[in-house]
Tab-separated table of N, CA and C in Angstrom:
chain	number	residue	atom	x	y	z
A	19	TRP	N	22.311	-54.708	13.974
A	19	TRP	CA	21.111	-54.495	13.330
A	19	TRP	C	20.390	-53.364	14.078
A	20	GLU	N	20.501	-53.473	15.424
A	20	GLU	CA	19.789	-52.378	16.181
A	20	GLU	C	20.296	-51.028	15.835
A	21	LEU	N	21.657	-50.859	15.626
A	21	LEU	CA	22.209	-49.596	15.270
A	21	LEU	C	21.738	-49.200	13.902
A	22	ARG	N	21.660	-50.047	12.996
A	22	ARG	CA	21.094	-49.786	11.676
A	22	ARG	C	19.724	-49.313	11.674
A	23	GLY	N	18.845	-50.052	12.543
A	23	GLY	CA	17.564	-49.732	12.720
A	23	GLY	C	17.383	-48.281	13.241
A	24	LEU	N	18.245	-48.042	14.248
A	24	LEU	CA	18.189	-46.602	14.927
A	24	LEU	C	18.578	-45.645	13.922
A	25	GLN	N	19.608	-45.881	13.055
A	25	GLN	CA	19.996	-44.969	12.012
A	25	GLN	C	18.889	-44.679	11.102
A	26	GLU	N	18.179	-45.730	10.574
A	26	GLU	CA	17.127	-45.555	9.660
A	26	GLU	C	15.920	-44.658	10.314
A	27	THR	N	15.666	-45.019	11.599
A	27	THR	CA	14.574	-44.254	12.224
A	27	THR	C	15.034	-42.831	12.377
A	28	ILE	N	16.391	-42.547	12.720
A	28	ILE	CA	16.826	-41.162	12.806
A	28	ILE	C	16.746	-40.511	11.423
A	29	PHE	N	17.099	-41.186	10.391
A	29	PHE	CA	16.984	-40.725	9.047
A	29	PHE	C	15.645	-40.365	8.633
A	30	GLN	N	14.720	-41.366	8.971
A	30	GLN	CA	13.329	-40.988	8.593
A	30	GLN	C	12.759	-39.845	9.402
A	31	GLN	N	13.089	-39.702	10.670
A	31	GLN	CA	12.672	-38.650	11.495
A	31	GLN	C	13.243	-37.260	11.026
A	32	GLN	N	14.512	-37.398	10.572
A	32	GLN	CA	15.057	-36.143	9.982
A	32	GLN	C	14.412	-35.747	8.718
A	33	ARG	N	14.030	-36.667	7.843
A	33	ARG	CA	13.406	-36.438	6.688
A	33	ARG	C	11.954	-35.885	6.907
A	34	ILE	N	11.331	-36.446	7.830
A	34	ILE	CA	9.970	-35.830	8.301
A	34	ILE	C	10.152	-34.491	8.763
A	35	LEU	N	11.132	-34.219	9.598
A	35	LEU	CA	11.400	-32.769	10.098
A	35	LEU	C	11.790	-31.940	8.981
A	36	ASP	N	12.529	-32.373	8.054
A	36	ASP	CA	12.857	-31.473	6.942
A	36	ASP	C	11.622	-31.161	6.003
A	37	GLU	N	10.757	-32.130	5.900
A	37	GLU	CA	9.516	-32.012	5.065
A	37	GLU	C	8.662	-31.011	5.875
A	38	ASP	N	8.503	-31.174	7.088
A	38	ASP	CA	7.704	-30.217	7.929
A	38	ASP	C	8.181	-28.826	7.877
A	39	ARG	N	9.522	-28.771	7.974
A	39	ARG	CA	10.101	-27.327	7.837
A	39	ARG	C	9.804	-26.748	6.404
A	40	LEU	N	9.965	-27.562	5.405
A	40	LEU	CA	9.636	-27.013	4.084
A	40	LEU	C	8.173	-26.683	3.955
A	41	ARG	N	7.241	-27.523	4.496
A	41	ARG	CA	5.924	-27.073	4.548
A	41	ARG	C	5.526	-25.844	5.260
A	42	VAL	N	6.225	-25.714	6.400
A	42	VAL	CA	6.024	-24.493	7.194
A	42	VAL	C	6.559	-23.203	6.386
A	43	ARG	N	7.731	-23.400	5.731
A	43	ARG	CA	8.186	-22.323	4.919
A	43	ARG	C	7.301	-21.986	3.780
A	44	LEU	N	6.778	-23.028	3.071
A	44	LEU	CA	5.939	-22.822	1.966
A	44	LEU	C	4.622	-22.073	2.411
A	45	VAL	N	4.064	-22.484	3.560
A	45	VAL	CA	2.799	-21.869	4.008
A	45	VAL	C	3.139	-20.453	4.414
A	46	ALA	N	4.313	-20.158	4.996
A	46	ALA	CA	4.595	-18.808	5.396
A	46	ALA	C	4.824	-17.910	4.066
A	47	GLU	N	5.438	-18.477	3.066
A	47	GLU	CA	5.638	-17.695	1.868
A	47	GLU	C	4.172	-17.503	1.172
A	48	GLN	N	3.412	-18.443	1.261
A	48	GLN	CA	2.061	-18.287	0.665
A	48	GLN	C	1.267	-17.238	1.517
A	49	GLN	N	1.287	-17.227	2.745
A	49	GLN	CA	0.630	-16.224	3.478
A	49	GLN	C	1.216	-14.795	3.271
A	50	ALA	N	2.588	-14.755	3.114
A	50	ALA	CA	3.191	-13.403	2.735
A	50	ALA	C	2.804	-12.940	1.478
A	51	GLN	N	2.693	-13.903	0.443
A	51	GLN	CA	2.124	-13.508	-0.893
A	51	GLN	C	0.697	-13.103	-0.871
A	52	GLN	N	-0.089	-13.812	-0.044
A	52	GLN	CA	-1.553	-13.391	0.044
A	52	GLN	C	-1.620	-11.914	0.597
A	53	GLU	N	-0.868	-11.823	1.722
A	53	GLU	CA	-0.893	-10.475	2.321
A	53	GLU	C	-0.406	-9.437	1.403
A	54	SER	N	0.607	-9.656	0.711
A	54	SER	CA	1.079	-8.660	-0.288
A	54	SER	C	0.024	-8.423	-1.376
A	55	ALA	N	-0.578	-9.462	-1.834
A	55	ALA	CA	-1.583	-9.233	-2.847
A	55	ALA	C	-2.719	-8.519	-2.290
A	56	GLN	N	-3.192	-8.742	-1.062
A	56	GLN	CA	-4.204	-8.017	-0.373
A	56	GLN	C	-3.831	-6.474	-0.253
A	57	VAL	N	-2.624	-6.239	0.113
A	57	VAL	CA	-2.053	-4.838	0.169
A	57	VAL	C	-2.114	-4.195	-1.141
A	58	LEU	N	-1.695	-4.889	-2.114
A	58	LEU	CA	-1.696	-4.351	-3.559
A	58	LEU	C	-3.192	-4.094	-4.015
A	59	PHE	N	-4.039	-5.027	-3.746
A	59	PHE	CA	-5.385	-4.892	-4.077
A	59	PHE	C	-5.960	-3.665	-3.471
A	60	ARG	N	-5.748	-3.459	-2.198
A	60	ARG	CA	-6.194	-2.267	-1.524
A	60	ARG	C	-5.734	-0.985	-2.003
A	61	GLN	N	-4.450	-1.035	-2.259
A	61	GLN	CA	-3.725	0.162	-2.907
A	61	GLN	C	-4.389	0.503	-4.171
A	62	GLU	N	-4.626	-0.453	-5.073
A	62	GLU	CA	-5.112	-0.245	-6.399
A	62	GLU	C	-6.606	0.152	-6.225
A	63	HIS	N	-7.267	-0.357	-5.214
A	63	HIS	CA	-8.649	0.079	-5.081
A	63	HIS	C	-8.696	1.586	-4.652
A	64	LEU	N	-7.744	1.848	-3.753
A	64	LEU	CA	-7.802	3.305	-3.369
A	64	LEU	C	-7.407	4.216	-4.505
A	65	ARG	N	-6.485	3.767	-5.330
A	65	ARG	CA	-6.083	4.562	-6.455
A	65	ARG	C	-7.338	4.732	-7.332
A	66	VAL	N	-8.016	3.609	-7.688
A	66	VAL	CA	-9.209	3.703	-8.588
A	66	VAL	C	-10.339	4.657	-8.017
A	67	ALA	N	-10.341	4.526	-6.707
A	67	ALA	CA	-11.384	5.469	-5.988
A	67	ALA	C	-10.993	6.891	-6.157
A	68	SER	N	-9.696	7.107	-6.022
A	68	SER	CA	-9.160	8.521	-6.140
A	68	SER	C	-9.360	8.947	-7.667
A	69	TYR	N	-9.143	8.187	-8.534
A	69	TYR	CA	-9.298	8.532	-10.007
A	69	TYR	C	-10.753	8.755	-10.302
A	70	GLN	N	-11.587	7.897	-9.756
A	70	GLN	CA	-13.011	8.072	-9.935
A	70	GLN	C	-13.442	9.342	-9.414
A	71	ALA	N	-13.047	9.679	-8.180
A	71	ALA	CA	-13.499	10.804	-7.401
A	71	ALA	C	-13.169	12.151	-8.275
A	72	GLY	N	-11.998	12.146	-8.784
A	72	GLY	CA	-11.483	13.387	-9.489
A	72	GLY	C	-11.377	13.286	-10.871
A	73	GLU	N	-12.073	12.197	-11.566
A	73	GLU	CA	-11.901	12.037	-12.973
A	73	GLU	C	-12.360	13.187	-13.785
A	74	GLN	N	-13.509	13.708	-13.509
A	74	GLN	CA	-14.009	14.727	-14.366
A	74	GLN	C	-13.135	16.047	-14.354
A	75	GLN	N	-12.658	16.327	-13.155
A	75	GLN	CA	-11.742	17.525	-12.919
A	75	GLN	C	-10.519	17.250	-13.764
A	76	ARG	N	-9.923	16.100	-13.637
A	76	ARG	CA	-8.702	15.774	-14.408
A	76	ARG	C	-8.911	15.823	-15.847
A	77	LEU	N	-10.103	15.401	-16.329
A	77	LEU	CA	-10.166	15.383	-17.698
A	77	LEU	C	-10.397	16.879	-18.296
A	78	GLN	N	-11.131	17.700	-17.447
A	78	GLN	CA	-11.282	19.048	-17.789
A	78	GLN	C	-9.849	19.657	-17.846
A	79	GLU	N	-9.086	19.429	-16.779
A	79	GLU	CA	-7.714	20.039	-16.795
A	79	GLU	C	-6.963	19.563	-17.938
A	80	GLN	N	-7.002	18.230	-18.331
A	80	GLN	CA	-6.295	17.788	-19.396
A	80	GLN	C	-6.760	18.480	-20.686
A	81	ALA	N	-8.123	18.732	-20.858
A	81	ALA	CA	-8.504	19.396	-22.052
A	81	ALA	C	-7.931	20.781	-22.089
A	82	ARG	N	-7.813	21.502	-20.906
A	82	ARG	CA	-7.232	22.821	-20.905
A	82	ARG	C	-5.714	22.711	-21.269
A	83	ASN	N	-5.114	21.698	-20.777
A	83	ASN	CA	-3.593	21.476	-21.078
A	83	ASN	C	-3.452	21.293	-22.565
A	84	MET	N	-4.427	20.419	-23.107
A	84	MET	CA	-4.239	20.213	-24.577
A	84	MET	C	-4.405	21.456	-25.314
A	85	THR	N	-5.406	22.336	-24.873
A	85	THR	CA	-5.620	23.564	-25.588
A	85	THR	C	-4.383	24.412	-25.563
A	86	GLN	N	-3.852	24.569	-24.305
A	86	GLN	CA	-2.602	25.397	-24.103
A	86	GLN	C	-1.470	24.772	-24.966
A	87	HIS	N	-1.390	23.503	-24.958
A	87	HIS	CA	-0.355	22.772	-25.763
A	87	HIS	C	-0.523	23.058	-27.311
A	88	ARG	N	-1.782	23.047	-27.738
A	88	ARG	CA	-2.055	23.468	-29.110
A	88	ARG	C	-1.639	24.942	-29.504
A	89	GLU	N	-1.867	25.699	-28.555
A	89	GLU	CA	-1.475	27.193	-28.733
A	89	GLU	C	0.002	27.271	-28.772
A	90	GLN	N	0.605	26.601	-27.799
A	90	GLN	CA	2.105	26.620	-27.832
A	90	GLN	C	2.673	25.957	-29.178
A	91	LEU	N	1.969	24.955	-29.633
A	91	LEU	CA	2.407	24.383	-30.986
A	91	LEU	C	2.287	25.371	-32.146
A	92	GLU	N	1.215	26.153	-32.032
A	92	GLU	CA	1.036	27.148	-33.023
A	92	GLU	C	2.172	28.118	-33.016
A	93	VAL	N	2.593	28.442	-31.851
A	93	VAL	CA	3.617	29.478	-31.636
A	93	VAL	C	4.997	28.862	-32.205
A	94	VAL	N	5.210	27.627	-31.870
A	94	VAL	CA	6.404	26.889	-32.302
A	94	VAL	C	6.337	26.814	-33.814
A	95	HIS	N	5.152	26.508	-34.371
A	95	HIS	CA	5.036	26.495	-35.828
A	95	HIS	C	5.313	27.759	-36.484
A	96	GLU	N	4.828	28.849	-35.973
A	96	GLU	CA	5.091	30.197	-36.479
A	96	GLU	C	6.690	30.472	-36.402
A	97	ARG	N	7.238	30.155	-35.305
A	97	ARG	CA	8.724	30.354	-35.143
A	97	ARG	C	9.442	29.590	-36.173
A	98	LEU	N	9.013	28.298	-36.411
A	98	LEU	CA	9.737	27.415	-37.365
A	98	LEU	C	9.526	28.098	-38.699
A	99	GLN	N	8.356	28.555	-39.080
A	99	GLN	CA	8.221	29.220	-40.409
A	99	GLN	C	9.021	30.327	-40.534
A	100	ALA	N	9.323	31.205	-39.417
A	100	ALA	CA	10.150	32.289	-39.524
A	100	ALA	C	11.673	31.875	-39.777
A	101	MET	N	11.900	30.780	-38.982
A	101	MET	CA	13.250	30.245	-39.146
A	101	MET	C	13.470	29.707	-40.608
A	102	ASP	N	12.469	29.135	-41.234
A	102	ASP	CA	12.584	28.732	-42.589
A	102	ASP	C	13.138	29.783	-43.511
A	103	LYS	N	12.598	31.000	-43.374
A	103	LYS	CA	13.006	32.122	-44.165
A	103	LYS	C	14.430	32.449	-44.050
A	104	SER	N	14.944	32.240	-42.765
A	104	SER	CA	16.299	32.743	-42.582
A	104	SER	C	17.367	31.497	-42.649
A	105	LEU	N	16.870	30.397	-42.768
A	105	LEU	CA	17.775	29.292	-42.896
A	105	LEU	C	18.339	29.191	-44.305
A	106	ALA	N	19.525	28.969	-44.491
A	106	ALA	CA	20.068	28.696	-45.777
A	106	ALA	C	19.638	27.421	-46.432
A	107	SER	N	19.577	26.391	-45.560
A	107	SER	CA	19.160	25.023	-46.182
A	107	SER	C	17.785	24.685	-45.681
A	108	LYS	N	16.862	24.469	-46.606
A	108	LYS	CA	15.550	24.031	-46.327
A	108	LYS	C	15.431	22.614	-45.836
A	109	GLU	N	16.486	21.812	-46.248
A	109	GLU	CA	16.488	20.447	-45.741
A	109	GLU	C	16.619	20.422	-44.130
A	110	ASN	N	17.517	21.280	-43.638
A	110	ASN	CA	17.652	21.436	-42.308
A	110	ASN	C	16.418	21.749	-41.512
A	111	PHE	N	15.722	22.750	-42.082
A	111	PHE	CA	14.409	23.183	-41.570
A	111	PHE	C	13.436	22.047	-41.534
A	112	ARG	N	13.327	21.311	-42.702
A	112	ARG	CA	12.370	20.189	-42.801
A	112	ARG	C	12.734	19.086	-41.686
A	113	ALA	N	13.989	18.811	-41.555
A	113	ALA	CA	14.271	17.856	-40.442
A	113	ALA	C	13.870	18.252	-39.107
A	114	VAL	N	14.058	19.578	-38.766
A	114	VAL	CA	13.717	20.102	-37.496
A	114	VAL	C	12.058	20.103	-37.382
A	115	LEU	N	11.462	20.372	-38.437
A	115	LEU	CA	10.017	20.446	-38.497
A	115	LEU	C	9.475	18.933	-38.175
A	116	VAL	N	10.050	17.939	-38.957
A	116	VAL	CA	9.629	16.636	-38.789
A	116	VAL	C	9.904	16.223	-37.253
A	117	GLU	N	11.061	16.548	-36.724
A	117	GLU	CA	11.256	16.108	-35.368
A	117	GLU	C	10.248	16.705	-34.408
A	118	GLU	N	9.991	18.004	-34.574
A	118	GLU	CA	8.979	18.614	-33.780
A	118	GLU	C	7.684	18.048	-33.884
A	119	GLU	N	7.176	17.693	-35.110
A	119	GLU	CA	5.906	17.110	-35.376
A	119	GLU	C	5.931	15.690	-34.698
A	120	LYS	N	6.939	15.037	-34.762
A	120	LYS	CA	7.038	13.582	-34.083
A	120	LYS	C	6.843	13.746	-32.599
A	121	LYS	N	7.547	14.742	-32.119
A	121	LYS	CA	7.453	15.048	-30.592
A	121	LYS	C	5.964	15.391	-30.230
A	122	LEU	N	5.362	16.195	-30.976
A	122	LEU	CA	4.096	16.600	-30.742
A	122	LEU	C	3.113	15.370	-30.881
A	123	GLN	N	3.272	14.554	-31.905
A	123	GLN	CA	2.491	13.443	-31.947
A	123	GLN	C	2.559	12.502	-30.874
A	124	VAL	N	3.857	12.369	-30.440
A	124	VAL	CA	4.066	11.447	-29.201
A	124	VAL	C	3.411	11.894	-28.001
A	125	GLU	N	3.484	13.278	-27.810
A	125	GLU	CA	2.843	13.876	-26.628
A	125	GLU	C	1.324	13.756	-26.713
A	126	GLU	N	0.739	13.971	-27.886
A	126	GLU	CA	-0.758	13.922	-28.015
A	126	GLU	C	-1.156	12.440	-27.862
A	127	LEU	N	-0.322	11.412	-28.422
A	127	LEU	CA	-0.688	10.047	-28.074
A	127	LEU	C	-0.486	9.774	-26.562
A	128	GLN	N	0.450	10.241	-25.876
A	128	GLN	CA	0.515	10.023	-24.518
A	128	GLN	C	-0.712	10.547	-23.709
A	129	GLU	N	-1.131	11.654	-24.123
A	129	GLU	CA	-2.312	12.218	-23.520
A	129	GLU	C	-3.550	11.398	-23.803
A	130	ILE	N	-3.647	10.977	-24.986
A	130	ILE	CA	-4.774	10.068	-25.420
A	130	ILE	C	-4.711	8.775	-24.595
A	131	LEU	N	-3.510	8.141	-24.491
A	131	LEU	CA	-3.320	6.970	-23.688
A	131	LEU	C	-3.707	7.155	-22.207
A	132	GLU	N	-3.309	8.233	-21.640
A	132	GLU	CA	-3.633	8.616	-20.288
A	132	GLU	C	-5.116	8.614	-20.056
A	133	THR	N	-5.768	9.311	-21.017
A	133	THR	CA	-7.289	9.525	-20.935
A	133	THR	C	-7.898	8.116	-21.010
A	134	GLN	N	-7.413	7.299	-21.925
A	134	GLN	CA	-7.965	5.967	-22.011
A	134	GLN	C	-7.726	5.070	-20.882
A	135	ARG	N	-6.483	5.247	-20.178
A	135	ARG	CA	-6.227	4.592	-19.008
A	135	ARG	C	-7.075	4.962	-17.836
A	136	LEU	N	-7.385	6.318	-17.752
A	136	LEU	CA	-8.300	6.690	-16.744
A	136	LEU	C	-9.664	6.199	-16.972
A	137	GLN	N	-10.106	6.167	-18.197
A	137	GLN	CA	-11.437	5.561	-18.515
A	137	GLN	C	-11.501	4.110	-18.188
A	138	LEU	N	-10.390	3.363	-18.396
A	138	LEU	CA	-10.273	2.028	-18.135
A	138	LEU	C	-10.381	1.694	-16.559
A	139	LEU	N	-9.679	2.508	-15.810
A	139	LEU	CA	-9.725	2.421	-14.392
A	139	LEU	C	-11.135	2.669	-13.860
A	140	TYR	N	-11.784	3.588	-14.470
A	140	TYR	CA	-13.103	3.895	-14.135
A	140	TYR	C	-14.125	2.752	-14.300
A	141	ALA	N	-13.826	2.169	-15.486
A	141	ALA	CA	-14.726	0.937	-15.942
A	141	ALA	C	-14.373	-0.153	-14.935
A	142	ILE	N	-13.162	-0.434	-14.692
A	142	ILE	CA	-12.693	-1.495	-13.631
A	142	ILE	C	-13.325	-1.240	-12.339
A	143	SER	N	-13.419	0.018	-11.865
A	143	SER	CA	-14.036	0.319	-10.605
A	143	SER	C	-15.539	0.028	-10.647
A	144	ASP	N	-16.144	0.409	-11.867
A	144	ASP	CA	-17.569	0.077	-11.943
A	144	ASP	C	-17.971	-1.440	-11.923
A	145	LEU	N	-17.053	-2.193	-12.579
A	145	LEU	CA	-17.167	-3.608	-12.638
A	145	LEU	C	-16.982	-4.311	-11.090
A	146	GLU	N	-16.030	-3.678	-10.506
A	146	GLU	CA	-15.766	-4.209	-9.110
A	146	GLU	C	-17.013	-3.853	-8.215
A	147	GLN	N	-17.558	-2.709	-8.369
A	147	GLN	CA	-18.791	-2.328	-7.610
A	147	GLN	C	-19.906	-3.183	-7.973
A	148	GLN	N	-20.106	-3.506	-9.292
A	148	GLN	CA	-21.169	-4.384	-9.600
A	148	GLN	C	-20.925	-5.711	-9.033
A	149	GLN	N	-19.630	-6.296	-9.058
A	149	GLN	CA	-19.465	-7.603	-8.549
A	149	GLN	C	-19.710	-7.588	-6.944
A	150	GLN	N	-19.336	-6.605	-6.310
A	150	GLN	CA	-19.586	-6.535	-4.833
A	150	GLN	C	-21.198	-6.441	-4.619
A	151	GLN	N	-21.783	-5.705	-5.478
A	151	GLN	CA	-23.248	-5.615	-5.204
A	151	GLN	C	-23.837	-6.976	-5.556
A	152	GLN	N	-23.437	-7.762	-6.455
A	152	GLN	CA	-23.936	-9.035	-6.824
A	152	GLN	C	-23.599	-10.060	-5.778
A	153	GLN	N	-22.559	-9.835	-5.113
A	153	GLN	CA	-22.131	-10.773	-3.983
A	153	GLN	C	-22.938	-10.400	-2.709
């Protein structure tokens, strides 16, 4: 009976040790996750600050790029019209034109989305500043 009692005691101690090890591992993982989240938060905060600092310049540059892009599109459109006259099959020309228009629409939508993303980041930064000021 003494041996059995010792075995049970050893088993309980081993189980307690295993539970302690698990708790230590979970705490370490939680700390690592918290540190990682803090690093990500700081990085995102720096990114937002960077966007906020140069937002107006980027928007102006984006507007210039869009103007240049539109001018390039006009040139492409003129070239496509010239190609239409020389192409034997107007169906091929229409397919090329549709593809070009789709590409242009996608690029314009991407530029719009980027502008909206920048505006959203600016708004998030403003909200964070308001929260910090309220605290």
